[in-house]
Amino acid sequence: MDTNSRQFYGLIGTTIFSKLLFNTSRRLIYPFAPELARGLNTDLSAITSVIAVNQATGLLAPAGATLADRYGYRLFLLLSLAVLAVGSFALGLIPVYSVFVICFFLSGLAKSIFDPGLQAWIGRWVPFEKRGKIIGITELAWAATTLTAIPLAGIIIERFSWQTPFIIISGLALGSFLLLLIIMPKDRPTRERQTSQSFAASWNIILKNRQVLAMLGFVFFISAANDNLFVIYGVWLEQSFGLSIAAIGFGTILIGIAELLGEGGTALFADRIGLKQSILA
């Protein structure tokens, strides 16, 4: 393996770890919502409302991706990690509901910038015939969240406090920021990217493409189905079965196994059978 290959895979490894941090920050609220409500001295409905605020940041993702195209992917990946680090640290330090809402909004916004920026970077530098594999590999971070990070967070919350995982995420996000700063080469936007279509013009193209609209609809309903389950399963496990915080964390491993099968299948087979065929399957 030459130096460029080592640098590329080192960068992919760093981005996978970064995505793990973003995903953990976003998904902690689901299984541990009752504990967060008790810690913030608020109603459970107030916690679940924050999930809607967090998800709404996804509407801003296309705008972030457009800016990343124009000003450089490296800049926006670093910016999103900085936002995650600051937001998580503030939440861990100041256990107040208003701070909780703001920090979860920032966390969701940072993820909505990081994910499309990373995929755009992969799309620019990875050949099409290998793109499904590389993106599938980076998405293993989603399964790793429920397989490792959430169970570990359950133990940490039970032994220390619900704020402790956010302090840890902040420190690790800062480490990822420094690694990306060192190993990710600067990308100077080309004239074509700097003069790319506006956000409104891009949406106009999307609205005229029935295939893209169908895909957006598919993703919307999948996400709605996921959240209808995730928003209540932590409460359900605690109230119906009397599970401890740590036990609820370990219960997410079953979800992680399902996610691992899906993401692993994408990485192994998507390029071989075709991306369109994989989506249809």
mmCIF file of C-alpha atoms in Angstrom:
data_model
loop_
_atom_site.group_PDB
_atom_site.id
_atom_site.type_symbol
_atom_site.label_atom_id
_atom_site.label_comp_id
_atom_site.label_asym_id
_atom_site.label_seq_id
_atom_site.Cartn_x
_atom_site.Cartn_y
_atom_site.Cartn_z
ATOM 1 C CA MET A 1 0.000 0.000 0.000
ATOM 2 C CA ASP A 2 1.512 3.359 -1.025
ATOM 3 C CA THR A 3 1.489 6.573 1.009
ATOM 4 C CA ASN A 4 -1.598 7.953 -0.751
ATOM 5 C CA SER A 5 -3.554 4.747 -0.018
ATOM 6 C CA ARG A 6 -2.546 4.838 3.644
ATOM 7 C CA GLN A 7 -3.568 8.486 3.876
ATOM 8 C CA PHE A 8 -6.910 7.763 2.191
ATOM 9 C CA TYR A 9 -7.807 4.845 4.463
ATOM 10 C CA GLY A 10 -6.553 6.753 7.490
ATOM 11 C CA LEU A 11 -8.893 9.562 6.513
ATOM 12 C CA ILE A 12 -11.797 7.142 6.001
ATOM 13 C CA GLY A 13 -11.095 5.615 9.430
ATOM 14 C CA THR A 14 -11.127 9.067 11.035
ATOM 15 C CA THR A 15 -14.396 10.004 9.352
ATOM 16 C CA ILE A 16 -15.992 6.717 10.471
ATOM 17 C CA PHE A 17 -15.014 7.498 14.063
ATOM 18 C CA SER A 18 -16.333 11.045 13.628
ATOM 19 C CA LYS A 19 -19.642 9.715 12.321
ATOM 20 C CA LEU A 20 -19.796 7.408 15.347
ATOM 21 C CA LEU A 21 -19.594 10.487 17.586
ATOM 22 C CA PHE A 22 -22.292 12.345 15.638
ATOM 23 C CA ASN A 23 -24.559 9.307 15.662
ATOM 24 C CA THR A 24 -24.040 8.679 19.376
ATOM 25 C CA SER A 25 -24.832 12.276 20.240
ATOM 26 C CA ARG A 26 -27.995 12.108 18.147
ATOM 27 C CA ARG A 27 -29.194 8.679 19.332
ATOM 28 C CA LEU A 28 -28.516 8.955 23.080
ATOM 29 C CA ILE A 29 -31.835 10.687 23.549
ATOM 30 C CA TYR A 30 -33.882 7.676 22.386
ATOM 31 C CA PRO A 31 -33.111 4.922 24.922
ATOM 32 C CA PHE A 32 -32.299 7.273 27.781
ATOM 33 C CA ALA A 33 -35.160 9.781 27.391
ATOM 34 C CA PRO A 34 -36.639 8.976 30.860
ATOM 35 C CA GLU A 35 -33.253 9.507 32.527
ATOM 36 C CA LEU A 36 -32.720 12.780 30.651
ATOM 37 C CA ALA A 37 -36.192 13.963 31.706
ATOM 38 C CA ARG A 38 -35.395 13.208 35.345
ATOM 39 C CA GLY A 39 -31.985 14.865 35.092
ATOM 40 C CA LEU A 40 -33.415 18.029 33.539
ATOM 41 C CA ASN A 41 -36.452 17.999 35.847
ATOM 42 C CA THR A 42 -38.888 18.141 32.940
ATOM 43 C CA ASP A 43 -41.635 16.072 31.348
ATOM 44 C CA LEU A 44 -40.885 13.204 28.990
ATOM 45 C CA SER A 45 -42.895 14.956 26.268
ATOM 46 C CA ALA A 46 -40.469 17.880 26.460
ATOM 47 C CA ILE A 47 -37.582 15.500 25.753
ATOM 48 C CA THR A 48 -39.306 13.847 22.806
ATOM 49 C CA SER A 49 -40.079 17.297 21.373
ATOM 50 C CA VAL A 50 -36.349 17.889 21.139
ATOM 51 C CA ILE A 51 -36.127 14.867 18.826
ATOM 52 C CA ALA A 52 -38.363 16.721 16.360
ATOM 53 C CA VAL A 53 -36.121 19.800 16.599
ATOM 54 C CA ASN A 54 -33.069 17.613 16.035
ATOM 55 C CA GLN A 55 -34.601 15.896 13.013
ATOM 56 C CA ALA A 56 -35.722 19.217 11.527
ATOM 57 C CA THR A 57 -32.083 20.184 11.081
ATOM 58 C CA GLY A 58 -31.989 17.657 8.231
ATOM 59 C CA LEU A 59 -33.984 20.184 6.183
ATOM 60 C CA LEU A 60 -30.904 22.409 6.256
ATOM 61 C CA ALA A 61 -28.585 19.669 4.968
ATOM 62 C CA PRO A 62 -28.901 20.629 1.269
ATOM 63 C CA ALA A 63 -27.903 24.205 2.088
ATOM 64 C CA GLY A 64 -24.839 22.969 3.989
ATOM 65 C CA ALA A 65 -23.898 20.653 1.122
ATOM 66 C CA THR A 66 -24.197 23.520 -1.362
ATOM 67 C CA LEU A 67 -21.867 25.676 0.719
ATOM 68 C CA ALA A 68 -19.429 22.761 1.063
ATOM 69 C CA ASP A 69 -19.365 22.432 -2.739
ATOM 70 C CA ARG A 70 -18.493 26.086 -3.054
ATOM 71 C CA TYR A 71 -16.020 26.594 -0.226
ATOM 72 C CA GLY A 72 -14.441 23.183 0.325
ATOM 73 C CA TYR A 73 -15.392 19.896 1.987
ATOM 74 C CA ARG A 74 -12.508 19.957 4.453
ATOM 75 C CA LEU A 75 -13.611 23.315 5.866
ATOM 76 C CA PHE A 76 -17.166 22.126 6.499
ATOM 77 C CA LEU A 77 -16.159 18.760 7.948
ATOM 78 C CA LEU A 78 -13.916 20.578 10.416
ATOM 79 C CA LEU A 79 -16.616 23.161 11.152
ATOM 80 C CA SER A 80 -19.187 20.460 11.944
ATOM 81 C CA LEU A 81 -16.785 18.686 14.333
ATOM 82 C CA ALA A 82 -16.088 21.992 16.087
ATOM 83 C CA VAL A 83 -19.837 22.601 16.509
ATOM 84 C CA LEU A 84 -20.283 19.077 17.918
ATOM 85 C CA ALA A 85 -17.417 19.543 20.378
ATOM 86 C CA VAL A 86 -18.669 22.914 21.659
ATOM 87 C CA GLY A 87 -22.331 21.865 21.832
ATOM 88 C CA SER A 88 -21.619 18.591 23.638
ATOM 89 C CA PHE A 89 -19.315 20.283 26.140
ATOM 90 C CA ALA A 90 -21.904 22.980 26.909
ATOM 91 C CA LEU A 91 -24.595 20.336 27.440
ATOM 92 C CA GLY A 92 -22.365 18.318 29.730
ATOM 93 C CA LEU A 93 -21.447 21.414 31.716
ATOM 94 C CA ILE A 94 -24.844 23.170 31.974
ATOM 95 C CA PRO A 95 -27.761 20.771 32.737
ATOM 96 C CA VAL A 96 -30.534 23.211 31.815
ATOM 97 C CA TYR A 97 -33.415 22.384 29.445
ATOM 98 C CA SER A 98 -32.933 25.468 27.230
ATOM 99 C CA VAL A 99 -29.244 24.585 26.825
ATOM 100 C CA PHE A 100 -30.270 20.995 26.099
ATOM 101 C CA VAL A 101 -32.546 22.148 23.242
ATOM 102 C CA ILE A 102 -29.910 24.453 21.739
ATOM 103 C CA CYS A 103 -27.130 21.873 21.979
ATOM 104 C CA PHE A 104 -29.198 19.101 20.409
ATOM 105 C CA PHE A 105 -30.130 21.474 17.607
ATOM 106 C CA LEU A 106 -26.434 22.229 17.069
ATOM 107 C CA SER A 107 -25.591 18.515 17.174
ATOM 108 C CA GLY A 108 -28.216 17.735 14.538
ATOM 109 C CA LEU A 109 -27.080 20.676 12.409
ATOM 110 C CA ALA A 110 -23.451 19.548 12.606
ATOM 111 C CA LYS A 111 -24.386 16.017 11.497
ATOM 112 C CA SER A 112 -26.480 17.453 8.663
ATOM 113 C CA ILE A 113 -23.386 19.300 7.452
ATOM 114 C CA PHE A 114 -20.894 16.476 8.020
ATOM 115 C CA ASP A 115 -22.733 13.599 6.303
ATOM 116 C CA PRO A 116 -23.449 15.226 2.905
ATOM 117 C CA GLY A 117 -20.031 16.895 2.949
ATOM 118 C CA LEU A 118 -18.319 13.541 3.459
ATOM 119 C CA GLN A 119 -20.421 11.820 0.789
ATOM 120 C CA ALA A 120 -19.735 14.650 -1.654
ATOM 121 C CA TRP A 121 -16.004 14.290 -0.976
ATOM 122 C CA ILE A 122 -16.230 10.532 -1.571
ATOM 123 C CA GLY A 123 -18.212 11.157 -4.756
ATOM 124 C CA ARG A 124 -15.490 13.471 -5.993
ATOM 125 C CA TRP A 125 -12.467 11.271 -5.257
ATOM 126 C CA VAL A 126 -13.731 7.661 -5.374
ATOM 127 C CA PRO A 127 -14.543 6.005 -8.728
ATOM 128 C CA PHE A 128 -18.231 5.209 -9.254
ATOM 129 C CA GLU A 129 -17.659 1.442 -9.312
ATOM 130 C CA LYS A 130 -16.195 1.595 -5.765
ATOM 131 C CA ARG A 131 -18.422 4.284 -4.324
ATOM 132 C CA GLY A 132 -21.073 1.979 -2.847
ATOM 133 C CA LYS A 133 -18.401 0.036 -0.983
ATOM 134 C CA ILE A 134 -16.721 3.102 0.534
ATOM 135 C CA ILE A 135 -19.977 4.820 1.528
ATOM 136 C CA GLY A 136 -21.239 1.496 2.938
ATOM 137 C CA ILE A 137 -18.084 1.211 5.032
ATOM 138 C CA THR A 138 -18.477 4.727 6.433
ATOM 139 C CA GLU A 139 -22.110 3.968 7.305
ATOM 140 C CA LEU A 140 -20.984 1.086 9.536
ATOM 141 C CA ALA A 141 -20.613 3.845 12.124
ATOM 142 C CA TRP A 142 -24.421 3.865 12.428
ATOM 143 C CA ALA A 143 -24.492 0.204 13.486
ATOM 144 C CA ALA A 144 -21.436 0.703 15.692
ATOM 145 C CA THR A 145 -23.418 3.280 17.654
ATOM 146 C CA THR A 146 -25.997 0.747 18.873
ATOM 147 C CA LEU A 147 -23.511 -2.124 19.089
ATOM 148 C CA THR A 148 -20.920 -0.337 21.228
ATOM 149 C CA ALA A 149 -21.446 3.352 22.005
ATOM 150 C CA ILE A 150 -25.014 3.251 23.388
ATOM 151 C CA PRO A 151 -24.371 0.216 25.678
ATOM 152 C CA LEU A 152 -21.195 1.908 26.930
ATOM 153 C CA ALA A 153 -23.102 5.162 27.475
ATOM 154 C CA GLY A 154 -25.666 3.253 29.558
ATOM 155 C CA ILE A 155 -22.924 2.023 31.880
ATOM 156 C CA ILE A 156 -21.392 5.508 32.135
ATOM 157 C CA ILE A 157 -24.763 7.149 32.893
ATOM 158 C CA GLU A 158 -25.561 4.560 35.566
ATOM 159 C CA ARG A 159 -22.170 4.944 37.264
ATOM 160 C CA PHE A 160 -21.701 8.705 36.869
ATOM 161 C CA SER A 161 -24.414 10.920 35.343
ATOM 162 C CA TRP A 162 -26.336 11.512 32.121
ATOM 163 C CA GLN A 163 -24.037 14.475 31.391
ATOM 164 C CA THR A 164 -20.795 12.455 31.386
ATOM 165 C CA PRO A 165 -21.194 10.883 27.895
ATOM 166 C CA PHE A 166 -21.547 14.350 26.379
ATOM 167 C CA ILE A 167 -18.305 15.522 27.985
ATOM 168 C CA ILE A 168 -16.570 12.430 26.558
ATOM 169 C CA ILE A 169 -18.084 13.025 23.100
ATOM 170 C CA SER A 170 -16.823 16.609 23.213
ATOM 171 C CA GLY A 171 -13.247 15.524 23.949
ATOM 172 C CA LEU A 172 -13.272 12.837 21.266
ATOM 173 C CA ALA A 173 -14.777 15.264 18.722
ATOM 174 C CA LEU A 174 -11.909 17.645 19.423
ATOM 175 C CA GLY A 175 -9.466 14.770 18.810
ATOM 176 C CA SER A 176 -11.176 13.944 15.487
ATOM 177 C CA PHE A 177 -11.007 17.618 14.525
ATOM 178 C CA LEU A 178 -7.245 17.676 15.064
ATOM 179 C CA LEU A 179 -6.737 14.406 13.145
ATOM 180 C CA LEU A 180 -8.731 15.620 10.140
ATOM 181 C CA LEU A 181 -6.898 18.926 10.264
ATOM 182 C CA ILE A 182 -3.597 17.038 9.945
ATOM 183 C CA ILE A 183 -4.380 14.237 7.487
ATOM 184 C CA MET A 184 -7.090 15.651 5.201
ATOM 185 C CA PRO A 185 -5.594 17.580 2.295
ATOM 186 C CA LYS A 186 -6.941 21.020 1.520
ATOM 187 C CA ASP A 187 -9.422 20.994 -1.322
ATOM 188 C CA ARG A 188 -9.576 24.151 -3.344
ATOM 189 C CA PRO A 189 -12.973 24.551 -4.977
ATOM 190 C CA THR A 190 -12.831 24.594 -8.765
ATOM 191 C CA ARG A 191 -14.436 27.390 -10.760
ATOM 192 C CA GLU A 192 -17.230 24.959 -11.641
ATOM 193 C CA ARG A 193 -17.985 24.309 -7.962
ATOM 194 C CA GLN A 194 -17.746 27.994 -7.047
ATOM 195 C CA THR A 195 -20.328 28.857 -9.689
ATOM 196 C CA SER A 196 -22.586 25.887 -8.909
ATOM 197 C CA GLN A 197 -26.340 26.339 -8.831
ATOM 198 C CA SER A 198 -28.021 28.099 -5.958
ATOM 199 C CA PHE A 199 -29.909 26.269 -3.261
ATOM 200 C CA ALA A 200 -33.272 27.303 -4.766
ATOM 201 C CA ALA A 201 -32.219 26.256 -8.262
ATOM 202 C CA SER A 202 -31.092 22.860 -6.973
ATOM 203 C CA TRP A 203 -34.490 22.287 -5.355
ATOM 204 C CA ASN A 204 -36.190 23.281 -8.592
ATOM 205 C CA ILE A 205 -34.318 20.488 -10.372
ATOM 206 C CA ILE A 206 -35.211 18.001 -7.612
ATOM 207 C CA LEU A 207 -38.924 18.850 -7.762
ATOM 208 C CA LYS A 208 -38.971 18.148 -11.495
ATOM 209 C CA ASN A 209 -37.370 14.700 -11.144
ATOM 210 C CA ARG A 210 -39.926 12.038 -10.214
ATOM 211 C CA GLN A 211 -37.268 9.428 -9.409
ATOM 212 C CA VAL A 212 -35.595 11.754 -6.901
ATOM 213 C CA LEU A 213 -38.958 12.699 -5.386
ATOM 214 C CA ALA A 214 -39.809 9.009 -5.002
ATOM 215 C CA MET A 215 -36.487 8.397 -3.242
ATOM 216 C CA LEU A 216 -37.077 11.345 -0.903
ATOM 217 C CA GLY A 217 -40.546 10.001 -0.112
ATOM 218 C CA PHE A 218 -39.119 6.551 0.589
ATOM 219 C CA VAL A 219 -36.501 7.970 2.961
ATOM 220 C CA PHE A 220 -39.121 10.156 4.681
ATOM 221 C CA PHE A 221 -41.429 7.237 5.488
ATOM 222 C CA ILE A 222 -38.556 4.993 6.587
ATOM 223 C CA SER A 223 -37.370 7.757 8.934
ATOM 224 C CA ALA A 224 -40.901 8.300 10.261
ATOM 225 C CA ALA A 225 -41.258 4.571 10.965
ATOM 226 C CA ASN A 226 -37.884 4.471 12.730
ATOM 227 C CA ASP A 227 -38.652 7.431 14.967
ATOM 228 C CA ASN A 228 -42.106 6.139 15.892
ATOM 229 C CA LEU A 229 -40.342 3.114 17.367
ATOM 230 C CA PHE A 230 -37.216 4.756 18.773
ATOM 231 C CA VAL A 231 -38.996 7.622 20.497
ATOM 232 C CA ILE A 232 -40.813 5.253 22.887
ATOM 233 C CA TYR A 233 -38.741 2.088 23.190
ATOM 234 C CA GLY A 234 -36.566 3.383 26.052
ATOM 235 C CA VAL A 235 -39.641 4.315 28.084
ATOM 236 C CA TRP A 236 -41.337 1.036 27.146
ATOM 237 C CA LEU A 237 -38.390 -1.100 28.280
ATOM 238 C CA GLU A 238 -38.058 0.811 31.549
ATOM 239 C CA GLN A 239 -41.741 0.922 32.513
ATOM 240 C CA SER A 240 -42.908 -2.476 31.222
ATOM 241 C CA PHE A 241 -39.881 -4.587 32.156
ATOM 242 C CA GLY A 242 -38.175 -2.517 34.851
ATOM 243 C CA LEU A 243 -34.839 -2.526 33.033
ATOM 244 C CA SER A 244 -31.966 -0.468 34.391
ATOM 245 C CA ILE A 245 -30.239 2.249 32.366
ATOM 246 C CA ALA A 246 -27.334 -0.090 31.572
ATOM 247 C CA ALA A 247 -29.704 -2.904 30.538
ATOM 248 C CA ILE A 248 -31.596 -0.600 28.179
ATOM 249 C CA GLY A 249 -28.267 0.394 26.633
ATOM 250 C CA PHE A 250 -27.342 -3.239 26.051
ATOM 251 C CA GLY A 251 -30.804 -3.886 24.597
ATOM 252 C CA THR A 252 -29.923 -1.676 21.639
ATOM 253 C CA ILE A 253 -27.358 -4.280 20.529
ATOM 254 C CA LEU A 254 -30.167 -6.200 18.776
ATOM 255 C CA ILE A 255 -30.955 -3.078 16.753
ATOM 256 C CA GLY A 256 -27.250 -2.719 16.018
ATOM 257 C CA ILE A 257 -27.041 -6.263 14.642
ATOM 258 C CA ALA A 258 -29.859 -5.512 12.181
ATOM 259 C CA GLU A 259 -28.153 -2.285 11.140
ATOM 260 C CA LEU A 260 -24.835 -4.070 10.731
ATOM 261 C CA LEU A 261 -26.407 -6.618 8.388
ATOM 262 C CA GLY A 262 -27.881 -3.857 6.246
ATOM 263 C CA GLU A 263 -24.768 -1.695 6.090
ATOM 264 C CA GLY A 264 -22.440 -4.672 5.693
ATOM 265 C CA GLY A 265 -24.594 -5.942 2.838
ATOM 266 C CA THR A 266 -24.333 -2.554 1.152
ATOM 267 C CA ALA A 267 -20.542 -2.494 1.465
ATOM 268 C CA LEU A 268 -20.163 -6.077 0.186
ATOM 269 C CA PHE A 269 -22.781 -6.332 -2.550
ATOM 270 C CA ALA A 270 -24.033 -2.916 -3.687
ATOM 271 C CA ASP A 271 -21.282 -2.341 -6.255
ATOM 272 C CA ARG A 272 -21.455 -5.952 -7.449
ATOM 273 C CA ILE A 273 -25.168 -6.079 -8.188
ATOM 274 C CA GLY A 274 -25.602 -2.388 -8.997
ATOM 275 C CA LEU A 275 -26.667 0.573 -6.877
ATOM 276 C CA LYS A 276 -30.151 0.820 -8.410
ATOM 277 C CA GLN A 277 -30.791 -2.900 -7.913
ATOM 278 C CA SER A 278 -29.602 -2.595 -4.300
ATOM 279 C CA ILE A 279 -32.060 0.236 -3.647
ATOM 280 C CA LEU A 280 -34.926 -1.751 -5.185
ATOM 281 C CA ALA A 281 -33.995 -4.797 -3.092
#
